[in-house]
Every structure is written in structure tokens, then in C-alpha cells.
């Protein structure tokens, strides 16, 4: 559905960016974006799977997946915390490429080896 409180132009920008991401892609996304991308078999809420955050609810915490499976990162730059932004900065240093950005968001794609 529509984004509560977002301007129509931001809604359009974000929706167009999400359309770029293949349905079978493995994605790590900010908590505000994850529900809109959650129809995938594998989706993680940033900073997962790189940094365990709210991972598991009991003493029997499942192991975190290998972060190398993530192909796309979608970050809400308006609400992102320092940990999320650090993951994005590390990804860029490792060769990830920004493929789209706009009013309060960035979309990055893993390049081979990144």
C-alpha cells in the first residue's frame, strides 16, 4: 500500500526503486522498507545478517546466515541508525554499487566479489 506520511513523489521514487529488485533476490533492508520487500524467500532487516540485531528471541538463537548471500541493500537514510549506515559504508568499500537513490533512501547492489 501507500507509504504513510510520505510525499507522493517519495512514494513514487521508492516504489520505482523496489521494482528494480528481482523477486528472487536476497535483500537486506531497513525496518521501514522490509515489509514492502518481504515477499522474498530471504530478506533480512539491516544490519542483519552482518551484525546480529534482534536475532532470535530465546537462549536457543539460530546461527546467522552468511552475509555473502545478500545481493541488494535498501536503506532508509532518514531513519537509519549508525550501525545500518556502517554496514552500507562497509559494503561500498567492498565494491557494492549504488543503483538508485532518492528522497531518503539508497539502493545498493552487490557487484561480483563485493
mmCIF file of C-alpha atoms in Angstrom:
data_model
loop_
_atom_site.group_PDB
_atom_site.id
_atom_site.type_symbol
_atom_site.label_atom_id
_atom_site.label_comp_id
_atom_site.label_asym_id
_atom_site.label_seq_id
_atom_site.Cartn_x
_atom_site.Cartn_y
_atom_site.Cartn_z
ATOM 1 C CA UNK A 1 0.000 0.000 0.000
ATOM 2 C CA UNK A 2 0.878 3.643 0.132
ATOM 3 C CA UNK A 3 3.528 4.971 2.469
ATOM 4 C CA UNK A 4 2.052 6.770 5.457
ATOM 5 C CA UNK A 5 3.336 10.321 5.771
ATOM 6 C CA UNK A 6 5.464 10.172 2.630
ATOM 7 C CA UNK A 7 5.022 12.673 -0.154
ATOM 8 C CA UNK A 8 3.604 11.317 -3.417
ATOM 9 C CA UNK A 9 6.940 11.947 -5.127
ATOM 10 C CA UNK A 10 8.839 9.965 -2.470
ATOM 11 C CA UNK A 11 6.305 7.141 -2.707
ATOM 12 C CA UNK A 12 6.840 7.003 -6.455
ATOM 13 C CA UNK A 13 10.652 7.091 -6.147
ATOM 14 C CA UNK A 14 10.729 4.299 -3.579
ATOM 15 C CA UNK A 15 8.235 2.135 -5.467
ATOM 16 C CA UNK A 16 10.235 2.511 -8.692
ATOM 17 C CA UNK A 17 13.418 1.587 -6.845
ATOM 18 C CA UNK A 18 11.796 -1.525 -5.381
ATOM 19 C CA UNK A 19 10.674 -2.594 -8.864
ATOM 20 C CA UNK A 20 14.353 -2.790 -9.862
ATOM 21 C CA UNK A 21 14.975 -5.581 -7.366
ATOM 22 C CA UNK A 22 14.222 -9.064 -8.723
ATOM 23 C CA UNK A 23 11.593 -11.039 -6.810
ATOM 24 C CA UNK A 24 14.051 -13.867 -6.174
ATOM 25 C CA UNK A 25 16.843 -11.586 -4.901
ATOM 26 C CA UNK A 26 18.180 -11.819 -1.363
ATOM 27 C CA UNK A 27 17.720 -8.414 0.273
ATOM 28 C CA UNK A 28 18.752 -6.659 3.476
ATOM 29 C CA UNK A 29 16.541 -3.645 4.144
ATOM 30 C CA UNK A 30 15.826 -1.024 6.761
ATOM 31 C CA UNK A 31 12.977 -1.993 9.067
ATOM 32 C CA UNK A 32 10.638 0.527 7.414
ATOM 33 C CA UNK A 33 11.252 -0.989 3.969
ATOM 34 C CA UNK A 34 11.479 -4.700 4.820
ATOM 35 C CA UNK A 35 7.692 -5.297 4.913
ATOM 36 C CA UNK A 36 7.363 -3.889 1.388
ATOM 37 C CA UNK A 37 10.037 -6.284 0.155
ATOM 38 C CA UNK A 38 9.074 -9.211 2.386
ATOM 39 C CA UNK A 39 7.553 -11.454 -0.274
ATOM 40 C CA UNK A 40 11.025 -12.864 -0.912
ATOM 41 C CA UNK A 41 12.249 -16.226 0.344
ATOM 42 C CA UNK A 42 15.192 -14.476 2.031
ATOM 43 C CA UNK A 43 15.050 -10.966 3.446
ATOM 44 C CA UNK A 44 16.948 -9.524 6.371
ATOM 45 C CA UNK A 45 16.394 -6.431 8.434
ATOM 46 C CA UNK A 46 19.537 -4.318 8.436
ATOM 47 C CA UNK A 47 22.073 -4.618 9.976
ATOM 48 C CA UNK A 48 21.356 -8.374 9.762
ATOM 49 C CA UNK A 49 22.923 -10.638 8.642
ATOM 50 C CA UNK A 50 26.230 -8.742 9.034
ATOM 51 C CA UNK A 51 25.602 -7.724 12.643
ATOM 52 C CA UNK A 52 23.189 -9.589 14.894
ATOM 53 C CA UNK A 53 20.373 -7.251 15.866
ATOM 54 C CA UNK A 54 17.168 -8.677 17.331
ATOM 55 C CA UNK A 55 18.264 -12.070 16.017
ATOM 56 C CA UNK A 56 16.397 -14.780 17.859
ATOM 57 C CA UNK A 57 14.173 -14.464 20.898
ATOM 58 C CA UNK A 58 15.397 -17.193 23.225
ATOM 59 C CA UNK A 59 18.649 -18.590 24.542
ATOM 60 C CA UNK A 60 18.481 -21.006 21.603
ATOM 61 C CA UNK A 61 19.388 -18.369 18.995
ATOM 62 C CA UNK A 62 19.743 -19.719 15.462
ATOM 63 C CA UNK A 63 23.029 -19.070 13.676
ATOM 64 C CA UNK A 64 23.127 -16.017 11.451
ATOM 65 C CA UNK A 65 23.291 -16.673 7.715
ATOM 66 C CA UNK A 66 26.394 -15.931 5.713
ATOM 67 C CA UNK A 67 26.172 -12.257 4.647
ATOM 68 C CA UNK A 68 27.629 -13.179 1.258
ATOM 69 C CA UNK A 69 24.162 -14.405 0.215
ATOM 70 C CA UNK A 70 22.774 -10.836 0.254
ATOM 71 C CA UNK A 71 22.562 -9.308 -3.218
ATOM 72 C CA UNK A 72 20.786 -5.994 -2.525
ATOM 73 C CA UNK A 73 20.724 -3.456 0.309
ATOM 74 C CA UNK A 74 17.892 -0.950 0.692
ATOM 75 C CA UNK A 75 18.412 1.667 3.371
ATOM 76 C CA UNK A 76 16.082 4.350 4.653
ATOM 77 C CA UNK A 77 18.581 7.176 5.142
ATOM 78 C CA UNK A 78 16.057 9.210 7.133
ATOM 79 C CA UNK A 79 15.690 6.677 9.950
ATOM 80 C CA UNK A 80 18.873 4.599 9.643
ATOM 81 C CA UNK A 81 21.000 4.308 12.739
ATOM 82 C CA UNK A 82 24.767 4.342 12.924
ATOM 83 C CA UNK A 83 25.001 0.550 12.671
ATOM 84 C CA UNK A 84 22.962 0.404 9.451
ATOM 85 C CA UNK A 85 24.968 3.240 7.929
ATOM 86 C CA UNK A 86 28.215 1.493 8.894
ATOM 87 C CA UNK A 87 27.081 -1.678 7.100
ATOM 88 C CA UNK A 88 26.304 0.384 3.990
ATOM 89 C CA UNK A 89 29.679 2.162 4.154
ATOM 90 C CA UNK A 90 31.475 -1.188 4.526
ATOM 91 C CA UNK A 91 29.529 -2.583 1.568
ATOM 92 C CA UNK A 92 30.558 0.351 -0.597
ATOM 93 C CA UNK A 93 34.197 -0.108 0.407
ATOM 94 C CA UNK A 94 33.847 -3.760 -0.607
ATOM 95 C CA UNK A 95 32.648 -2.797 -4.089
ATOM 96 C CA UNK A 96 28.846 -2.627 -3.779
ATOM 97 C CA UNK A 97 27.341 -0.129 -6.221
ATOM 98 C CA UNK A 98 24.562 2.355 -5.595
ATOM 99 C CA UNK A 99 21.995 1.790 -8.331
ATOM 100 C CA UNK A 100 19.335 4.184 -7.092
ATOM 101 C CA UNK A 101 18.916 6.893 -4.509
ATOM 102 C CA UNK A 102 16.305 9.483 -3.830
ATOM 103 C CA UNK A 103 14.375 11.289 -1.159
ATOM 104 C CA UNK A 104 15.591 9.481 1.965
ATOM 105 C CA UNK A 105 16.672 6.140 0.533
ATOM 106 C CA UNK A 106 19.523 4.330 -1.187
ATOM 107 C CA UNK A 107 19.583 1.022 -3.081
ATOM 108 C CA UNK A 108 22.869 -0.839 -3.473
ATOM 109 C CA UNK A 109 23.649 -4.000 -5.445
ATOM 110 C CA UNK A 110 26.495 -6.385 -4.831
ATOM 111 C CA UNK A 111 28.960 -6.482 -7.667
ATOM 112 C CA UNK A 112 30.955 -9.664 -8.202
ATOM 113 C CA UNK A 113 33.436 -10.058 -5.399
ATOM 114 C CA UNK A 114 31.924 -7.269 -3.278
#
